[in-house]
Amino acid sequence: MQVHAIALLDPVTVGQIAAGEVIERPQSIVKELVENAVDAGATRVTVVLERGGTERIEVIDDGEGIAAGELPLAVRRHATSKLLRAEDLESIATLGFRGEGLASIAAVANLELQARTAGEQVGARIVAHAESAGPVEPVAAAPGTRVIVTDLFANLPVRREYMKGASAEFTRISSWLSTFALAYPQVTFVLRHDGKDVWTMPATADPRERLAMVFGREAAAALIPLETDAARMLDGSVRGFISTPGNDRGDRRMQLLFVNGRLLRSTLLAGAWTAGYATFAMLGRQPYGVLMLDLPPEHVDPNVHPTKSDVRLRYGTQVFDAVRRAIAATLHHHAAARFADSTGATAFSAAPAGIDTSLSHVQSLFETPLGDPSDVPGGRTRVLAQLHRTYILASDGEGMLLVDQHAAHERIAYESIVERAREQAPSEPLLVPLVVELDAQQTVALERALEPLREGGLEIEAFGERTFRITATPAGYGARPFDLAGFLDDLSEEPKARTVRERVWASLACHSVTVAGERLEFDEMTTLVERLAVCMNPMHCPHGRPTMVRLTPDEIAKMFKRM
Ligand code: ADP
Ligand code: MG
């Protein structure tokens, strides 16, 4: 084996290595340039691409520009106007700060920078490539900055190979840019490709206008603004839009997050989505939307990744909690409003903020006795029949309600279990304890769940090796047989994300209530519908399935071709 002496790398190689971390593909270049434009206070940013950016990328802005004398510095590595001292790293308010965006682009491509500040009569340009830059020359230019990138990866055949086709690279850029634009509604963004205008997002005061572009029209229609009150304890703020229950996806990709204007991923906040939706989301399904966190710069450390795609948050737990509460409160109010809408009732009480407020604050929708459904339009709900021993048919005098008896009962049971657990009220002892035999796996599951089960009102004691005795059930469920084995099987199948306690409560609710196929008496159905009405989240069972659907008078009229 031949032994080489240790030698310093030449600057061109050093530059390419460093650039490799920042510039992976055309989209990374667009990102660096667009972020620079926004940092420069631009109100209009135009991105012009050829062949998905693989041939040419041009970004034009009307920001503050760069003085002619500073052009050579701008393209030098570690040259930045955004950071003077190391202490400033503690409080970064701009998107850039590493001073290596332009230098990295120049290391892997040909970079032309044209700029004019407000004070200058003409602009100036400089061309940079690898580690060298040409002379500064005058050029006719509008105030602002224009950057032209060509010969991308010309000197790096492997990187060039790595690029996907022009249309794949274009898609990547277009979707990144439209997503980024969500956080900057005051800026107009224009995208041109191969000589054609692709899209323009005019500056707007209403960020909603930009949602359809990112999420698609249909998915965007299911987004509601985040209620920010619940997060007011935060040093800073959280804004955003979240999807309503039932509108979800198989993955988390559309849970977008901006922290101080930076588009990021954060495992911590992914958890806050899950916690905030709790029982509003179907298991295994993910809500979508966008969260925008504005935190004091010194609480955020964006300097953990070269492309700045991850952050470290100081006071992460508080942020997590604030986001979770904001999401939960938004969903809760939404569910309450939907219920009031779907039953035509207006008596639904102001819903408590946050999920920790006692359920007892919610007052009955049905304080008035049930009357003739036709006399007060939209006033009262009346049970009409049971269908297939599974659904309750009801009318509110206007529309038709179809309630899933099992899902409804589950929701009611879940909320009363949660409430009872909070109040730590005693459960009801059984006159004759229920003896159950479990298999090995169920026994393990039971041991893990004993404590939360007790909080939920279920008392269980060992009675033999694998035999257990249920001595008390949650108050109100004493009369029903409790399917402990089925409950434990369920518990081991559910995904890890929810806390044991929540899972126990949801399962407990599920296994202590009426099932599909059970005949219900008229007054049982009435009680079920009435109690559903006062739930915090009446529209969904604890597993996220709908508890009811409503046919509006309009929908019924359509079925009969009356409109
Ligand atoms: P950073 O953004 O981390 O400071 P860059 O290499 O991206 O590093 O940019 C270097 C410097 O060039 C910036 O600090 C800024 O002063 C200047 N600059 C770059 N792009 C623009 C622009 N579009 N408008 C005004 N100034 C710019
Ligand atoms: Mg930059």
XYZ file of C-alpha atoms and ligand atoms in Angstrom:
591
model
C 0.000 0.000 0.000
C 1.304 3.390 -0.934
C 1.466 5.898 1.906
C 0.666 9.556 1.159
C 1.901 12.521 3.094
C -0.790 14.629 4.758
C -1.489 17.758 2.695
C -3.904 20.655 3.009
C -6.766 20.540 0.525
C -6.743 23.239 -2.105
C -9.376 25.969 -1.624
C -11.466 24.896 -4.628
C -11.899 21.388 -3.179
C -12.622 22.801 0.278
C -15.295 25.010 -1.251
C -16.911 22.116 -3.085
C -16.993 19.996 0.037
C -18.626 22.748 2.051
C -21.059 23.496 -0.765
C -22.036 19.849 -0.884
C -23.781 20.251 2.449
C -25.754 23.299 1.409
C -26.420 22.746 -2.281
C -27.888 19.381 -3.066
C -30.034 20.223 -6.047
C -31.584 23.168 -7.916
C -34.180 23.617 -5.183
C -31.431 24.263 -2.611
C -30.147 27.115 -4.764
C -33.612 28.605 -5.088
C -34.014 28.322 -1.339
C -30.765 30.185 -0.567
C -31.568 32.931 -3.078
C -35.206 33.400 -2.093
C -34.286 33.501 1.594
C -31.703 36.181 0.819
C -34.353 38.184 -1.044
C -36.745 37.988 1.908
C -33.945 38.928 4.330
C -33.321 41.973 2.109
C -36.906 43.131 2.665
C -38.172 42.390 -0.836
C -41.888 42.843 -1.555
C -41.681 40.997 -4.854
C -39.587 37.929 -5.635
C -39.477 36.392 -9.101
C -37.974 32.975 -9.746
C -37.185 32.143 -13.364
C -36.137 28.594 -14.237
C -34.945 26.762 -17.284
C -35.408 23.012 -17.441
C -36.439 22.748 -13.809
C -33.474 24.848 -12.764
C -30.983 22.323 -14.077
C -29.922 24.737 -16.854
C -30.517 28.136 -15.352
C -31.909 29.720 -12.209
C -32.585 33.400 -11.846
C -33.995 35.115 -8.775
C -34.942 38.774 -8.952
C -36.025 40.872 -5.979
C -36.807 44.488 -5.158
C -35.098 44.438 -1.771
C -32.394 46.722 -0.425
C -29.752 45.576 -2.934
C -25.999 45.421 -2.324
C -23.597 48.347 -2.653
C -21.183 47.972 -5.597
C -18.189 47.971 -3.286
C -19.554 45.037 -1.292
C -20.211 42.661 -4.180
C -16.832 40.892 -3.895
C -17.477 40.270 -0.217
C -21.014 38.973 -0.759
C -19.727 36.032 -2.784
C -16.921 35.236 -0.325
C -17.404 32.380 2.104
C -18.253 33.402 5.692
C -19.062 36.924 4.589
C -22.429 38.104 5.847
C -24.110 41.351 6.782
C -26.434 39.521 9.160
C -24.131 38.552 11.961
C -21.356 40.621 13.464
C -20.299 38.804 16.590
C -20.556 35.273 17.876
C -23.021 36.518 20.540
C -25.400 37.433 17.746
C -25.738 33.720 17.032
C -27.935 33.703 20.130
C -30.503 35.930 18.525
C -30.837 35.406 14.824
C -33.757 37.182 13.236
C -32.834 36.649 9.580
C -33.067 33.493 7.490
C -29.408 33.576 6.492
C -26.460 34.105 8.822
C -23.808 31.592 7.875
C -22.553 33.737 5.022
C -22.057 30.769 2.768
C -25.151 30.716 0.535
C -23.693 32.636 -2.387
C -20.188 31.207 -1.977
C -21.570 27.673 -1.963
C -23.539 28.302 -5.129
C -20.423 29.752 -6.788
C -18.472 26.647 -5.740
C -20.722 24.367 -7.772
C -21.968 26.669 -10.531
C -21.451 29.917 -12.317
C -22.918 32.793 -10.301
C -23.676 36.283 -11.540
C -24.779 38.836 -8.994
C -26.335 42.149 -10.088
C -27.484 44.670 -7.541
C -28.417 48.289 -7.010
C -29.149 49.998 -3.724
C -31.728 52.770 -3.408
C -28.973 55.392 -3.235
C -27.170 54.340 -6.422
C -27.999 55.540 -9.945
C -26.698 52.475 -11.725
C -26.248 48.926 -10.655
C -23.138 46.789 -10.490
C -22.409 43.179 -11.312
C -19.881 40.544 -10.419
C -19.368 37.012 -11.736
C -18.054 34.348 -9.386
C -17.061 30.770 -9.985
C -15.265 28.260 -7.793
C -13.114 30.328 -5.428
C -12.489 33.245 -7.760
C -14.553 36.295 -8.658
C -14.243 38.659 -11.610
C -14.133 42.472 -11.475
C -17.082 44.623 -10.396
C -18.639 46.218 -13.471
C -21.487 48.714 -13.923
C -24.758 47.389 -15.275
C -28.209 48.838 -15.912
C -30.402 47.475 -13.143
C -33.536 48.247 -11.189
C -33.137 48.729 -7.426
C -32.821 45.341 -5.785
C -30.841 42.221 -6.577
C -30.754 39.741 -9.436
C -28.828 36.494 -9.188
C -28.241 34.285 -12.224
C -26.970 30.752 -11.781
C -25.823 28.639 -14.744
C -23.631 25.592 -15.340
C -24.933 23.919 -12.237
C -22.691 21.059 -11.092
C -20.750 21.356 -14.381
C -17.600 20.357 -12.511
C -19.353 17.669 -10.451
C -20.620 14.945 -12.794
C -21.878 12.785 -9.902
C -24.079 15.566 -8.544
C -25.316 16.242 -12.035
C -26.285 12.598 -12.394
C -28.036 12.748 -9.053
C -30.446 15.395 -10.306
C -33.779 14.034 -11.385
C -35.321 15.054 -14.679
C -36.221 18.678 -15.313
C -39.861 18.156 -14.443
C -39.111 16.460 -11.111
C -36.717 19.254 -10.134
C -39.285 21.817 -11.244
C -41.999 20.230 -9.090
C -39.711 20.266 -6.105
C -38.967 23.953 -6.537
C -42.563 24.918 -7.196
C -43.871 23.120 -4.139
C -41.102 24.406 -1.900
C -41.673 27.982 -3.072
C -45.438 27.900 -2.661
C -45.037 26.411 0.799
C -42.423 28.948 1.825
C -44.777 31.686 0.591
C -47.316 30.693 3.259
C -45.217 32.452 5.869
C -44.715 35.613 3.798
C -48.141 36.730 2.607
C -46.914 40.332 2.350
C -44.520 39.331 -0.446
C -45.573 38.686 -4.046
C -44.010 35.525 -5.464
C -43.797 34.798 -9.169
C -42.615 31.559 -10.761
C -41.656 31.288 -14.442
C -40.486 28.137 -16.175
C -39.138 27.706 -19.708
C -40.453 31.078 -20.829
C -43.944 30.693 -19.362
C -45.553 32.191 -16.286
C -46.376 29.244 -14.042
C -47.993 31.018 -11.150
C -48.121 34.308 -9.280
C -49.045 34.695 -5.656
C -49.992 38.335 -5.176
C -49.219 39.881 -1.801
C -52.243 39.526 0.432
C -53.452 40.478 3.877
C -55.268 37.142 4.187
C -52.902 34.160 4.385
C -55.866 31.853 3.668
C -55.547 32.777 0.011
C -52.288 30.869 -0.166
C -53.513 27.636 1.365
C -55.194 26.186 -1.737
C -51.944 26.440 -3.666
C -50.125 24.325 -1.121
C -52.763 21.886 0.083
C -55.018 21.711 -2.960
C -58.413 23.355 -3.114
C -60.352 20.544 -1.501
C -57.954 19.880 1.365
C -57.603 23.615 1.979
C -61.354 23.961 2.355
C -61.144 21.727 5.425
C -58.608 23.987 7.155
C -59.701 26.195 10.019
C -57.690 28.967 11.663
C -55.899 27.998 14.812
C -57.279 29.617 17.938
C -54.340 31.396 19.397
C -55.746 32.258 22.815
C -54.832 28.930 24.319
C -51.188 29.601 23.497
C -51.027 33.027 25.086
C -48.864 31.811 27.943
C -46.145 31.384 25.375
C -43.302 33.872 25.068
C -44.203 34.568 21.500
C -47.112 33.321 19.463
C -48.437 30.523 17.340
C -50.686 31.027 14.332
C -51.822 28.677 11.652
C -54.465 26.503 10.070
C -55.365 22.943 10.953
C -57.584 20.369 9.281
C -60.915 19.523 10.854
C -61.522 15.977 12.158
C -62.060 13.457 9.413
C -59.746 15.328 7.062
C -56.444 13.573 7.291
C -53.698 11.742 5.458
C -51.602 8.660 5.872
C -48.423 10.545 6.757
C -47.179 13.700 8.416
C -45.742 15.351 5.338
C -48.384 18.044 5.224
C -47.956 19.066 8.846
C -46.015 22.168 7.952
C -44.075 24.162 10.467
C -42.470 27.561 10.390
C -40.381 28.753 13.302
C -39.569 32.428 12.991
C -40.239 32.264 9.284
C -38.131 29.174 8.667
C -39.720 26.108 7.135
C -38.660 23.192 9.322
C -39.314 19.713 10.569
C -39.563 19.096 14.275
C -40.193 15.800 15.984
C -41.214 17.631 19.119
C -43.986 19.530 17.376
C -45.113 16.519 15.362
C -45.932 15.119 18.800
C -47.908 18.253 19.620
C -50.147 17.653 16.588
C -50.858 14.153 17.824
C -51.480 15.244 21.397
C -53.647 18.156 20.297
C -55.899 15.987 18.142
C -56.018 13.241 20.788
C -59.279 11.468 20.077
C -60.243 13.721 17.194
C -58.079 11.840 14.720
C -58.541 8.309 13.481
C -55.788 6.049 14.694
C -53.021 5.870 12.134
C -54.256 8.934 10.257
C -52.536 12.307 10.363
C -54.142 15.722 10.345
C -52.565 18.381 8.159
C -52.094 22.119 8.147
C -49.530 24.746 8.907
C -48.250 26.097 12.215
C -46.293 29.315 12.425
C -44.410 29.851 15.611
C -42.885 33.194 16.408
C -40.518 32.909 19.319
C -37.944 35.255 20.780
C -34.858 34.698 18.590
C -32.777 33.789 21.635
C -35.118 30.842 22.295
C -34.338 29.298 18.940
C -31.098 27.769 17.775
C -31.320 27.331 14.018
C -27.620 26.628 13.747
C -27.801 22.855 14.088
C -27.954 21.930 10.436
C -26.249 23.389 7.336
C -29.500 23.703 5.416
C -31.092 24.949 8.643
C -33.858 22.367 8.273
C -34.040 21.502 11.955
C -34.053 23.694 15.048
C -33.394 23.348 18.698
C -35.925 25.118 20.902
C -35.231 26.448 24.332
C -38.303 25.835 26.553
C -39.420 23.097 24.152
C -41.874 21.663 26.666
C -43.741 24.947 27.005
C -43.877 25.338 23.251
C -45.155 21.790 22.896
C -47.814 22.433 25.469
C -48.926 25.732 23.986
C -49.274 24.194 20.529
C -51.127 21.181 21.865
C -53.561 23.397 23.758
C -54.147 25.681 20.797
C -54.952 22.707 18.580
C -57.189 21.061 21.161
C -59.132 24.256 21.870
C -59.625 24.936 18.164
C -60.975 21.451 17.534
C -63.164 21.538 20.561
C -64.809 24.807 19.585
C -65.178 23.592 16.055
C -66.877 20.384 17.173
C -69.231 22.300 19.439
C -70.164 24.664 16.635
C -70.667 21.807 14.190
C -72.912 20.036 16.609
C -74.972 23.150 17.128
C -75.186 23.546 13.343
C -76.107 20.000 12.651
C -78.893 19.978 15.211
C -79.937 23.501 14.420
C -79.544 24.337 18.088
C -78.031 27.496 19.377
C -78.132 26.711 23.068
C -74.746 25.042 23.095
C -72.756 26.720 25.779
C -69.551 28.576 25.228
C -67.010 25.819 25.141
C -64.211 25.908 27.675
C -60.774 26.814 26.421
C -58.173 24.115 26.556
C -58.805 20.484 27.227
C -58.201 20.641 30.904
C -61.319 22.553 31.780
C -64.014 20.546 33.492
C -66.599 19.011 31.246
C -69.364 20.026 33.582
C -69.223 23.554 32.220
C -70.991 22.367 29.129
C -74.659 22.749 29.747
C -77.415 20.715 28.227
C -78.642 21.381 24.770
C -81.813 19.602 25.636
C -82.967 21.449 28.699
C -86.352 21.905 27.108
C -88.443 18.746 26.882
C -88.754 17.031 23.553
C -91.746 18.354 21.688
C -93.269 17.987 18.275
C -90.267 18.164 15.969
C -92.209 20.107 13.381
C -93.235 22.996 15.592
C -89.886 24.661 16.152
C -87.739 24.445 13.030
C -84.296 23.420 14.061
C -85.236 23.550 17.698
C -85.343 20.074 19.187
C -84.132 16.614 18.447
C -86.484 13.650 18.461
C -85.662 9.997 18.142
C -87.779 8.293 15.483
C -86.550 4.737 15.146
C -83.698 2.285 15.425
C -82.324 0.935 12.148
C -80.649 -2.463 11.834
C -80.178 -2.406 15.595
C -77.172 -0.212 14.834
C -78.270 3.313 14.027
C -80.619 5.735 15.664
C -82.770 7.706 13.297
C -83.666 11.122 14.667
C -84.967 14.426 13.440
C -84.295 17.906 14.635
C -87.345 19.230 12.837
C -85.274 20.318 9.834
C -82.795 17.675 8.887
C -82.422 13.994 9.462
C -79.852 12.638 11.891
C -78.369 9.188 11.738
C -76.468 8.319 14.899
C -74.168 5.307 15.200
C -75.291 3.914 18.547
C -71.995 2.270 19.379
C -69.797 5.210 18.369
C -72.098 7.618 20.206
C -72.122 5.539 23.342
C -68.350 5.197 23.182
C -67.928 8.944 23.027
C -70.255 9.484 25.986
C -68.574 6.757 28.029
C -65.129 8.050 27.174
C -65.892 11.554 28.309
C -67.562 10.486 31.506
C -64.662 8.170 32.289
C -62.196 10.983 31.676
C -64.249 13.298 33.825
C -64.582 10.810 36.604
C -60.884 10.056 36.484
C -60.209 13.761 36.898
C -62.537 14.056 39.819
C -61.311 10.768 41.185
C -64.869 9.889 42.125
C -65.334 6.344 43.378
C -66.562 3.673 41.071
C -69.509 1.402 41.723
C -68.708 -1.863 43.501
C -70.217 -4.937 41.863
C -72.523 -7.045 43.996
C -71.106 -10.156 42.422
C -67.529 -9.728 41.250
C -66.922 -10.727 37.668
C -64.258 -13.446 37.348
C -62.239 -13.526 34.124
C -59.468 -15.745 32.872
C -56.791 -14.194 30.695
C -54.040 -15.555 28.501
C -50.376 -14.699 29.099
C -50.324 -11.704 26.777
C -53.503 -10.267 28.193
C -52.107 -10.683 31.684
C -49.058 -8.617 30.792
C -51.235 -5.963 29.192
C -53.426 -5.854 32.280
C -50.525 -5.353 34.652
C -49.381 -2.366 32.648
C -52.831 -0.846 32.583
C -53.954 -1.426 36.162
C -53.275 2.073 37.467
C -55.012 4.030 34.709
C -57.836 1.493 34.790
C -58.353 2.281 38.438
C -58.397 5.971 37.655
C -61.015 5.164 35.042
C -63.183 3.520 37.673
C -62.425 -0.152 37.136
C -61.210 -2.166 40.130
C -59.492 -5.438 39.361
C -57.687 -7.841 41.661
C -55.680 -10.981 41.058
C -57.570 -14.142 41.934
C -55.246 -16.877 40.779
C -52.393 -17.174 38.322
C -54.232 -15.806 35.319
C -57.570 -15.291 36.865
C -58.752 -11.852 37.873
C -61.756 -10.450 39.587
C -63.451 -7.239 38.540
C -64.837 -5.855 41.763
C -66.012 -2.450 40.595
C -66.824 -0.795 37.297
C -67.151 2.881 36.411
C -70.310 4.285 37.923
C -73.210 3.848 35.552
C -71.841 0.808 33.771
C -72.311 -1.710 36.525
C -75.210 -3.444 34.854
C -73.365 -4.178 31.627
C -70.997 -7.101 31.271
C -67.472 -5.834 30.865
C -65.415 -7.537 28.165
C -62.014 -7.393 29.869
C -60.272 -9.814 27.503
C -61.406 -7.977 24.391
C -60.423 -4.740 25.986
C -56.882 -5.966 26.696
C -56.458 -7.306 23.152
C -57.401 -3.890 21.843
C -54.977 -2.211 24.125
C -51.991 -4.121 22.788
C -52.904 -3.404 19.172
C -53.198 0.348 19.380
C -50.192 2.397 18.258
C -47.833 3.749 20.856
C -48.435 7.438 20.257
C -51.273 7.912 22.716
C -50.613 7.781 26.395
C -51.511 4.561 28.173
C -54.096 6.472 30.098
C -55.882 7.776 27.028
C -55.762 4.366 25.421
C -57.155 2.733 28.495
C -59.927 5.271 28.670
C -60.797 4.909 25.005
C -60.778 1.125 25.228
C -62.659 1.170 28.470
C -65.299 3.309 26.827
C -65.427 1.000 23.840
C -65.858 -2.162 25.869
C -68.369 -0.954 28.365
C -71.012 0.302 25.992
C -73.755 -0.913 23.739
C -72.602 -2.622 20.587
C -74.009 -2.628 17.093
C -76.705 -5.259 16.890
C -78.127 -4.515 20.289
C -81.788 -3.584 20.429
C -82.311 -0.332 22.303
C -85.468 0.873 23.995
C -86.861 4.186 22.919
C -85.856 5.962 26.097
C -82.367 4.446 25.924
C -81.931 5.951 22.478
C -83.245 9.293 23.627
C -80.806 9.303 26.543
C -77.986 8.385 24.192
C -78.714 11.230 21.798
C -79.209 13.693 24.633
C -75.999 12.753 26.325
C -74.085 12.837 23.074
C -75.199 16.413 22.651
C -73.389 17.546 25.772
C -70.110 15.870 24.908
C -67.026 17.988 24.350
C -66.540 16.353 20.983
C -69.926 14.988 19.992
C -69.075 14.350 16.357
C -66.464 11.608 16.777
C -65.963 8.496 18.863
C -62.695 8.196 20.823
C -61.164 6.311 17.887
C -62.007 9.145 15.528
C -64.911 7.572 13.650
C -67.967 9.777 13.120
C -70.766 9.353 15.638
C -73.436 10.838 13.418
C -74.285 12.176 10.012
C -76.946 14.694 9.171
C -78.910 15.160 5.990
C -79.822 18.804 5.653
C -83.154 19.921 4.185
C -81.211 20.989 1.076
C -79.678 17.581 0.656
C -83.035 15.930 1.072
C -84.589 18.304 -1.463
C -81.832 17.425 -3.914
C -82.570 13.731 -3.555
C -86.140 14.422 -4.550
C -85.020 16.682 -7.399
C -86.791 19.637 -5.875
C -83.936 21.969 -6.740
P -26.065 34.969 4.424
O -27.425 35.014 3.801
O -25.899 33.840 5.352
O -25.642 36.269 5.006
P -25.152 34.707 1.703
O -23.915 34.146 1.106
O -26.433 34.086 1.284
O -25.002 34.645 3.265
O -25.188 36.248 1.384
C -24.070 37.044 1.734
C -24.481 38.481 1.908
O -24.839 39.010 0.631
C -25.691 38.698 2.752
O -25.362 38.768 4.121
C -26.251 40.002 2.238
O -25.587 41.080 2.803
C -25.869 39.952 0.769
N -27.002 39.499 -0.064
C -27.159 38.282 -0.624
N -28.301 38.211 -1.339
C -28.891 39.430 -1.235
C -30.106 40.002 -1.762
N -30.955 39.306 -2.544
N -30.359 41.303 -1.455
C -29.525 42.013 -0.658
N -28.377 41.521 -0.138
C -28.053 40.251 -0.422
Mg -28.153 33.588 2.517
